[in-house]
Coordinates of C-alpha atoms in Angstrom, one line a residue:
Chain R
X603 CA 26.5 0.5 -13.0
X604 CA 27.0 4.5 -13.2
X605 CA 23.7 4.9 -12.9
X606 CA 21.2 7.4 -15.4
X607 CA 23.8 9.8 -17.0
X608 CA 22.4 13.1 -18.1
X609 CA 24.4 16.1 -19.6
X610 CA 24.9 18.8 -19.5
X611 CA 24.3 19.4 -14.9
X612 CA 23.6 23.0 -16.0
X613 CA 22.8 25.0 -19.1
X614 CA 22.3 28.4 -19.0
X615 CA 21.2 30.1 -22.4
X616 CA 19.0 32.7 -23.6
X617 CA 15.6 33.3 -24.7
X618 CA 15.1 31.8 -28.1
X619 CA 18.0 29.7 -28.4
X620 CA 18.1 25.9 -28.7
X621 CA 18.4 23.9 -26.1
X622 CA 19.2 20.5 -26.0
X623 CA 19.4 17.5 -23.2
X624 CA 21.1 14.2 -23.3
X625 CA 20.4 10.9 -21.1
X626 CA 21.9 7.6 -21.5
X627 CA 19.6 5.0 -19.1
X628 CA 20.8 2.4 -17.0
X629 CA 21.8 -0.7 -19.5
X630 CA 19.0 -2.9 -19.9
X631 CA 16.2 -1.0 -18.7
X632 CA 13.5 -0.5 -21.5
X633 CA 11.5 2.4 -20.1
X634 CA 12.8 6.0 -19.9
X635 CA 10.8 9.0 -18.8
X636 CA 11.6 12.4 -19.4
X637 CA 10.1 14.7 -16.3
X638 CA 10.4 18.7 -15.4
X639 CA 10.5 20.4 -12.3
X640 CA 9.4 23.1 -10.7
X641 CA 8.3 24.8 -7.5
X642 CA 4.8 25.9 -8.7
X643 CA 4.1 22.7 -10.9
X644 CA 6.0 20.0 -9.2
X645 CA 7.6 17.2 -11.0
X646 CA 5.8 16.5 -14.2
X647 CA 6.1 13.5 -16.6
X648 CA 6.9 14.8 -20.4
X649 CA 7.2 12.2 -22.1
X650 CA 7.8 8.4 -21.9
X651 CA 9.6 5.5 -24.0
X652 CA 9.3 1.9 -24.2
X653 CA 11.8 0.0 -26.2
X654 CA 12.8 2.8 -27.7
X655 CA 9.2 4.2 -28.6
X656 CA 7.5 7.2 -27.3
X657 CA 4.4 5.7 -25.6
X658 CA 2.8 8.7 -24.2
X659 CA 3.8 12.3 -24.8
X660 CA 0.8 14.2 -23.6
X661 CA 3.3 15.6 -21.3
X662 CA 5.3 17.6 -23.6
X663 CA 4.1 21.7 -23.1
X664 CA 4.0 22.4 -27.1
X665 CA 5.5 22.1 -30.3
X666 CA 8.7 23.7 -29.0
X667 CA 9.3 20.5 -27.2
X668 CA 10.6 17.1 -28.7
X669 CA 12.4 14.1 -27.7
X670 CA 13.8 11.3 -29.3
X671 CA 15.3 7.9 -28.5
X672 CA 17.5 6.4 -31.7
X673 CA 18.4 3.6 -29.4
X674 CA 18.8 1.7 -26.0
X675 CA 20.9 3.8 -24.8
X676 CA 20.4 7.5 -25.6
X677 CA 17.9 10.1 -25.3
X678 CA 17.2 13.5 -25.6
X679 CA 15.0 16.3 -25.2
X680 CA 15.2 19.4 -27.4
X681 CA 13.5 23.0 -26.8
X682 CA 13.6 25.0 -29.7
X683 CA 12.8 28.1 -29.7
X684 CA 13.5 28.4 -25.5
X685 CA 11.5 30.5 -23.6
X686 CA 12.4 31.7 -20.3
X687 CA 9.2 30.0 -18.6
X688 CA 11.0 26.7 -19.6
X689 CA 13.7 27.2 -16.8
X690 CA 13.3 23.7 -14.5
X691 CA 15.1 21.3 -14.0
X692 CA 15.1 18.4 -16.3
X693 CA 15.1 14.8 -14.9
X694 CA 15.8 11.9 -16.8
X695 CA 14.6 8.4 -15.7
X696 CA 15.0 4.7 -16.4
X697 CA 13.0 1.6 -15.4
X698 CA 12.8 -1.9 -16.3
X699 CA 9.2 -0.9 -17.3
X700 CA 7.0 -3.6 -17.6
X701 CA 8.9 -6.4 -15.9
X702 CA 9.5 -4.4 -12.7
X703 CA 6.5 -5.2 -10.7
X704 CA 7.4 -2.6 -8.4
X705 CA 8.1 0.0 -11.4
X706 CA 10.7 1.4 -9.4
X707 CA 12.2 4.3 -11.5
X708 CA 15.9 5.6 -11.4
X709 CA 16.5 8.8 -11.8
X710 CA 19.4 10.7 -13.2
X711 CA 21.4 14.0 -11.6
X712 CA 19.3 16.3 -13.4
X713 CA 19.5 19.2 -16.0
X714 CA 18.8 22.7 -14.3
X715 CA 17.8 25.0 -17.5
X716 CA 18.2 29.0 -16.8
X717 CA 16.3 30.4 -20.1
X718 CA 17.4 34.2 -19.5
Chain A
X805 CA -6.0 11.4 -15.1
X806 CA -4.5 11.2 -11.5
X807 CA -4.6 13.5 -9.1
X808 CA -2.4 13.1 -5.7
X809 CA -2.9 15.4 -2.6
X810 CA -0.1 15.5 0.3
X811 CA 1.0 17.9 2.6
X812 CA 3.1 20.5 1.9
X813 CA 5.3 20.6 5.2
X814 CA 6.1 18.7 8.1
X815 CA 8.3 19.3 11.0
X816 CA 9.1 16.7 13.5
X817 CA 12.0 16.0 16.4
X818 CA 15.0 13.7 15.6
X819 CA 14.2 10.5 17.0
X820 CA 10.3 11.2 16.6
X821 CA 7.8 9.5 14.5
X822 CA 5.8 11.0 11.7
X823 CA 3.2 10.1 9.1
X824 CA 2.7 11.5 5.8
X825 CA -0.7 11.4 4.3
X826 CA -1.0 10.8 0.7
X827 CA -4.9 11.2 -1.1
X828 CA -5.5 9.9 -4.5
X829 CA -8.4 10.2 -7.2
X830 CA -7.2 8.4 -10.5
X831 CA -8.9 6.4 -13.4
X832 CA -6.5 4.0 -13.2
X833 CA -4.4 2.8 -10.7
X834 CA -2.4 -0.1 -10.3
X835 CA -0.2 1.1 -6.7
X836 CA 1.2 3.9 -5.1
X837 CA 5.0 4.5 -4.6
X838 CA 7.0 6.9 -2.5
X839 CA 10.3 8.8 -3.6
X840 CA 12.6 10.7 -1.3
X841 CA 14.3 13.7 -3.0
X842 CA 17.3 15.6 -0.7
X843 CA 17.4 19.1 -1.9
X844 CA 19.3 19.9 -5.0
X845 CA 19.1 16.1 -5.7
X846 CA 17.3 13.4 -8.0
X847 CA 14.0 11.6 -6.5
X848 CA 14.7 8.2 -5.0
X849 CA 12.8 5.3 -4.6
X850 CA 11.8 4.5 -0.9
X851 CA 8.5 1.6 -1.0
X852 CA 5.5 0.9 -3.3
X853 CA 2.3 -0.4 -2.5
X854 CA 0.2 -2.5 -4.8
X855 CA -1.9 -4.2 -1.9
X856 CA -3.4 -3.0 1.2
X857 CA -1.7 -3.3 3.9
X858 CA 1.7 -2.0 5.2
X859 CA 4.8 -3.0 3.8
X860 CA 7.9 -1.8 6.4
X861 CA 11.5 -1.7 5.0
X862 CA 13.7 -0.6 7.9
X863 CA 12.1 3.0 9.9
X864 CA 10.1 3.4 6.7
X865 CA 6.5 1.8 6.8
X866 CA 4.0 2.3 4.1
X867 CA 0.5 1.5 3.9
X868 CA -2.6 1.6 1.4
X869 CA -6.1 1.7 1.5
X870 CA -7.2 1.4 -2.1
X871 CA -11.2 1.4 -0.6
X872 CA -10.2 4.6 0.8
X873 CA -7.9 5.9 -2.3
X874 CA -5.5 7.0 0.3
X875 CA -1.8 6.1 1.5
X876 CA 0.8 6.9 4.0
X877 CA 4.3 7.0 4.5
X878 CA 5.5 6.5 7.9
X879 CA 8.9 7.5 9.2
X880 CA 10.1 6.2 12.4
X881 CA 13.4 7.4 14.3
X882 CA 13.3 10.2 12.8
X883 CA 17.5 11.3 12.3
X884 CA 18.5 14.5 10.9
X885 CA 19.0 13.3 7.6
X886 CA 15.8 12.5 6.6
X887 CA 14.9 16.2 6.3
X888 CA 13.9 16.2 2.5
X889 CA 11.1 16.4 0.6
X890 CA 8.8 13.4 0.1
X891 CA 6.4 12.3 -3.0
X892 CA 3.6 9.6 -3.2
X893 CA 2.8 8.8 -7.0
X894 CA 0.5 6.8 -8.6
X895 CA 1.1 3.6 -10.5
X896 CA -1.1 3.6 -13.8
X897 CA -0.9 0.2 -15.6
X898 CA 1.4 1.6 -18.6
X899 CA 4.3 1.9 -15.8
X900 CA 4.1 5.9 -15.5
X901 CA 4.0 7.7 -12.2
X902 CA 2.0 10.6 -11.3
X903 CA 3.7 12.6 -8.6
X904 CA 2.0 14.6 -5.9
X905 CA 3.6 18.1 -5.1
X906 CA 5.9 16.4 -2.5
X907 CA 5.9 16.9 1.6
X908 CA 9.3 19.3 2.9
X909 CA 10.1 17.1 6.1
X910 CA 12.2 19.2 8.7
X911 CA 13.6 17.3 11.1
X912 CA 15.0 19.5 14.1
X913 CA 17.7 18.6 17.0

Protein backbone atom coordinates (compact mmCIF):
# COMPACT_ATOMS: atom_id res chain seq x y z
CA UNK A 1 0.00 0.00 0.00
CA UNK A 2 1.41 3.71 -0.83
CA UNK A 3 0.49 4.77 2.18
CA UNK A 4 -1.76 8.34 3.00
CA UNK A 5 -1.24 10.44 -0.20
CA UNK A 6 -1.60 14.20 0.23
CA UNK A 7 -0.99 16.85 -2.46
CA UNK A 8 0.20 19.30 -3.08
CA UNK A 9 4.07 18.77 -0.55
CA UNK A 10 4.10 22.51 -0.74
CA UNK A 11 1.92 25.45 -1.64
CA UNK A 12 2.95 28.68 -1.43
CA UNK A 13 0.18 31.43 -2.11
CA UNK A 14 -0.76 34.76 -1.02
CA UNK A 15 -2.88 36.43 1.43
CA UNK A 16 -6.51 36.02 0.45
CA UNK A 17 -6.34 33.49 -2.06
CA UNK A 18 -7.88 30.02 -2.01
CA UNK A 19 -6.18 27.34 -0.85
CA UNK A 20 -7.03 23.93 -1.23
CA UNK A 21 -5.61 20.41 0.18
CA UNK A 22 -6.06 16.92 -1.14
CA UNK A 23 -5.71 13.40 0.82
CA UNK A 24 -6.61 10.09 -0.46
CA UNK A 25 -6.41 7.52 2.92
CA UNK A 26 -5.01 4.26 3.12
CA UNK A 27 -7.80 1.80 1.32
CA UNK A 28 -10.08 0.46 3.77
CA UNK A 29 -9.53 2.63 6.61
CA UNK A 30 -12.79 4.47 7.73
CA UNK A 31 -11.42 7.26 9.81
CA UNK A 32 -9.51 10.28 8.47
CA UNK A 33 -8.29 13.20 10.52
CA UNK A 34 -7.32 16.36 9.27
CA UNK A 35 -4.54 18.00 11.79
CA UNK A 36 -2.26 21.42 11.55
CA UNK A 37 1.00 22.15 12.75
CA UNK A 38 2.90 24.48 14.23
CA UNK A 39 5.74 25.49 16.54
CA UNK A 40 3.68 27.63 18.97
CA UNK A 41 0.42 25.46 18.89
CA UNK A 42 1.62 22.01 18.25
CA UNK A 43 -0.17 19.45 16.21
CA UNK A 44 -3.83 20.10 16.36
CA UNK A 45 -6.79 17.96 15.25
CA UNK A 46 -9.23 19.99 12.74
CA UNK A 47 -11.44 17.99 11.94
CA UNK A 48 -12.38 14.20 11.81
CA UNK A 49 -14.40 11.67 9.45
CA UNK A 50 -15.97 8.37 10.00
CA UNK A 51 -17.32 6.61 7.02
CA UNK A 52 -17.25 9.41 5.19
CA UNK A 53 -18.96 11.80 7.80
CA UNK A 54 -17.49 14.60 9.71
CA UNK A 55 -17.83 13.45 13.29
CA UNK A 56 -16.23 16.27 15.09
CA UNK A 57 -15.10 19.56 13.68
CA UNK A 58 -14.59 21.70 16.66
CA UNK A 59 -11.21 21.79 15.41
CA UNK A 60 -11.63 23.84 12.41
CA UNK A 61 -10.29 27.80 13.38
CA UNK A 62 -13.48 29.62 11.56
CA UNK A 63 -15.64 29.82 8.74
CA UNK A 64 -12.66 30.22 6.35
CA UNK A 65 -12.02 26.65 7.00
CA UNK A 66 -14.00 23.55 5.41
CA UNK A 67 -13.42 20.01 4.61
CA UNK A 68 -15.14 17.51 2.84
CA UNK A 69 -15.10 13.84 2.16
CA UNK A 70 -17.38 12.71 -1.16
CA UNK A 71 -16.06 9.33 -0.66
CA UNK A 72 -13.74 6.54 0.76
CA UNK A 73 -11.12 7.63 -0.77
CA UNK A 74 -10.65 11.44 -0.98
CA UNK A 75 -10.53 14.39 1.19
CA UNK A 76 -9.91 17.74 1.33
CA UNK A 77 -9.50 20.84 3.22
CA UNK A 78 -10.24 24.30 1.77
CA UNK A 79 -9.14 27.81 3.17
CA UNK A 80 -10.79 30.50 1.64
CA UNK A 81 -10.11 33.53 2.05
CA UNK A 82 -6.17 32.49 3.30
CA UNK A 83 -4.66 34.49 5.81
CA UNK A 84 -1.09 34.43 6.46
CA UNK A 85 -1.48 33.11 10.16
CA UNK A 86 -2.76 29.93 8.38
CA UNK A 87 0.88 29.01 7.24
CA UNK A 88 1.46 25.18 8.97
CA UNK A 89 1.77 22.41 7.87
CA UNK A 90 -1.19 20.27 7.03
CA UNK A 91 -1.33 16.55 8.01
CA UNK A 92 -3.61 14.25 6.78
CA UNK A 93 -4.35 10.97 8.65
CA UNK A 94 -6.08 7.60 8.30
CA UNK A 95 -7.16 4.93 10.75
CA UNK A 96 -9.24 1.90 10.81
CA UNK A 97 -11.20 3.99 13.49
CA UNK A 98 -13.22 2.05 15.54
CA UNK A 99 -11.99 -1.48 14.81
CA UNK A 100 -8.33 -0.69 15.63
CA UNK A 101 -8.16 -1.23 19.29
CA UNK A 102 -5.01 0.37 19.32
CA UNK A 103 -6.32 3.41 17.12
CA UNK A 104 -3.07 3.63 15.55
CA UNK A 105 -3.21 6.54 13.04
CA UNK A 106 -1.20 6.87 9.71
CA UNK A 107 -0.14 9.76 8.71
CA UNK A 108 0.49 11.33 5.38
CA UNK A 109 3.81 13.44 4.04
CA UNK A 110 2.25 16.60 4.83
CA UNK A 111 1.12 19.92 3.26
CA UNK A 112 3.50 22.90 4.36
CA UNK A 113 1.19 26.23 3.53
CA UNK A 114 3.27 29.63 3.19
CA UNK A 115 0.24 32.29 3.16
CA UNK A 116 2.53 35.44 2.20
CA UNK B 1 -11.22 18.34 26.82
CA UNK B 2 -7.62 16.88 27.16
CA UNK B 3 -4.85 18.38 28.22
CA UNK B 4 -1.24 16.58 27.86
CA UNK B 5 2.02 17.98 29.46
CA UNK B 6 5.64 16.63 28.42
CA UNK B 7 8.89 17.98 28.27
CA UNK B 8 10.07 20.15 25.84
CA UNK B 9 13.73 18.78 25.39
CA UNK B 10 15.92 16.06 26.17
CA UNK B 11 19.46 15.34 25.56
CA UNK B 12 21.00 12.06 26.22
CA UNK B 13 24.36 9.89 25.04
CA UNK B 14 24.08 7.29 22.23
CA UNK B 15 23.86 4.06 23.83
CA UNK B 16 22.11 5.73 27.00
CA UNK B 17 18.71 5.34 28.46
CA UNK B 18 16.07 7.96 28.82
CA UNK B 19 12.55 8.38 29.94
CA UNK B 20 10.04 10.79 28.74
CA UNK B 21 7.39 11.84 31.07
CA UNK B 22 3.99 12.34 29.80
CA UNK B 23 1.01 14.11 32.35
CA UNK B 24 -2.52 13.97 31.40
CA UNK B 25 -5.94 15.65 32.65
CA UNK B 26 -8.83 14.58 30.26
CA UNK B 27 -12.66 13.93 30.67
CA UNK B 28 -12.38 11.11 28.78
CA UNK B 29 -9.83 8.76 28.20
CA UNK B 30 -9.65 5.44 26.84
CA UNK B 31 -5.35 5.09 26.45
CA UNK B 32 -2.45 7.00 25.69
CA UNK B 33 -0.26 6.55 22.55
CA UNK B 34 3.18 7.68 21.59
CA UNK B 35 4.29 9.02 17.96
CA UNK B 36 7.78 9.68 16.81
CA UNK B 37 8.09 12.53 14.23
CA UNK B 38 11.87 12.94 12.52
CA UNK B 39 12.15 16.50 11.63
CA UNK B 40 10.53 17.69 8.42
CA UNK B 41 8.58 14.39 8.60
CA UNK B 42 4.99 12.90 9.41
CA UNK B 43 4.25 11.60 13.09
CA UNK B 44 4.63 7.79 13.48
CA UNK B 45 3.20 5.39 15.57
CA UNK B 46 5.61 3.95 18.23
CA UNK B 47 3.23 2.02 21.36
CA UNK B 48 -0.17 2.66 22.99
CA UNK B 49 -1.28 2.00 26.35
CA UNK B 50 -4.79 1.14 27.33
CA UNK B 51 -3.78 -0.73 30.70
CA UNK B 52 -1.36 -0.09 33.28
CA UNK B 53 1.52 -1.56 33.07
CA UNK B 54 4.37 -1.47 30.57
CA UNK B 55 4.18 -2.77 27.28
CA UNK B 56 8.01 -3.05 25.56
CA UNK B 57 8.32 -3.42 21.75
CA UNK B 58 12.10 -3.71 21.03
CA UNK B 59 14.36 -0.44 23.03
CA UNK B 60 10.94 1.25 23.35
CA UNK B 61 9.05 0.57 26.68
CA UNK B 62 5.94 2.33 27.63
CA UNK B 63 4.04 2.45 30.75
CA UNK B 64 0.78 3.93 32.26
CA UNK B 65 -0.60 4.79 35.36
CA UNK B 66 -4.16 5.80 34.80
CA UNK B 67 -4.54 6.34 39.01
CA UNK B 68 -1.85 8.67 38.48
CA UNK B 69 -3.05 10.25 34.90
CA UNK B 70 0.43 9.96 33.89
CA UNK B 71 2.75 7.94 31.24
CA UNK B 72 6.16 7.44 30.01
CA UNK B 73 8.04 6.54 27.19
CA UNK B 74 11.23 4.91 27.68
CA UNK B 75 14.03 4.66 25.15
CA UNK B 76 16.78 2.25 25.70
CA UNK B 77 20.20 2.12 23.57
CA UNK B 78 19.82 5.18 22.71
CA UNK B 79 21.43 5.36 18.73
CA UNK B 80 21.78 8.49 16.91
CA UNK B 81 18.81 8.17 14.99
CA UNK B 82 16.35 8.40 17.46
CA UNK B 83 17.06 12.13 17.88
CA UNK B 84 13.45 13.37 16.93
CA UNK B 85 10.75 14.74 18.49
CA UNK B 86 8.30 12.65 20.62
CA UNK B 87 4.38 13.01 21.38
CA UNK B 88 2.11 11.29 24.00
CA UNK B 89 -1.70 11.65 22.98
CA UNK B 90 -4.69 10.86 24.51
CA UNK B 91 -7.19 8.19 23.37
CA UNK B 92 -10.85 9.56 23.75
CA UNK B 93 -13.48 6.88 23.06
CA UNK B 94 -14.53 8.41 19.52
CA UNK B 95 -10.94 7.29 18.27
CA UNK B 96 -9.32 11.04 18.21
CA UNK B 97 -5.95 11.82 19.69
CA UNK B 98 -5.03 14.78 21.56
CA UNK B 99 -1.29 15.48 21.16
CA UNK B 100 0.93 17.01 23.74
CA UNK B 101 3.48 19.71 22.37
CA UNK B 102 6.03 16.85 21.74
CA UNK B 103 9.63 16.26 23.55
CA UNK B 104 12.92 17.30 20.95
CA UNK B 105 15.31 14.19 21.87
CA UNK B 106 19.04 14.96 21.07
CA UNK B 107 21.00 12.19 21.09
CA UNK B 108 24.86 13.06 21.05
CA UNK B 109 28.05 10.81 20.04
Amino acid sequence: DAGVIQSPRHEVTEMGQEVTLRCKPISGHNSLFWYRQTMMRGLELLIYFNNNVPIDDSGMPEDRFSAKMPNASFSTLKIQPSEPRDSAVYFCASSLGLHEPRNEQFFGPGTRLTVL
Amino acid sequence: GQSLEQPSEVTAVEGAIVQINCTYQTSGFYGLSWYQQHDGGAPTFLSYNALDGLEETGRFSSFLSRSDSYGYLLLQELQMKDSASYFCAANSGYSTLTFGKGTMLLVSP
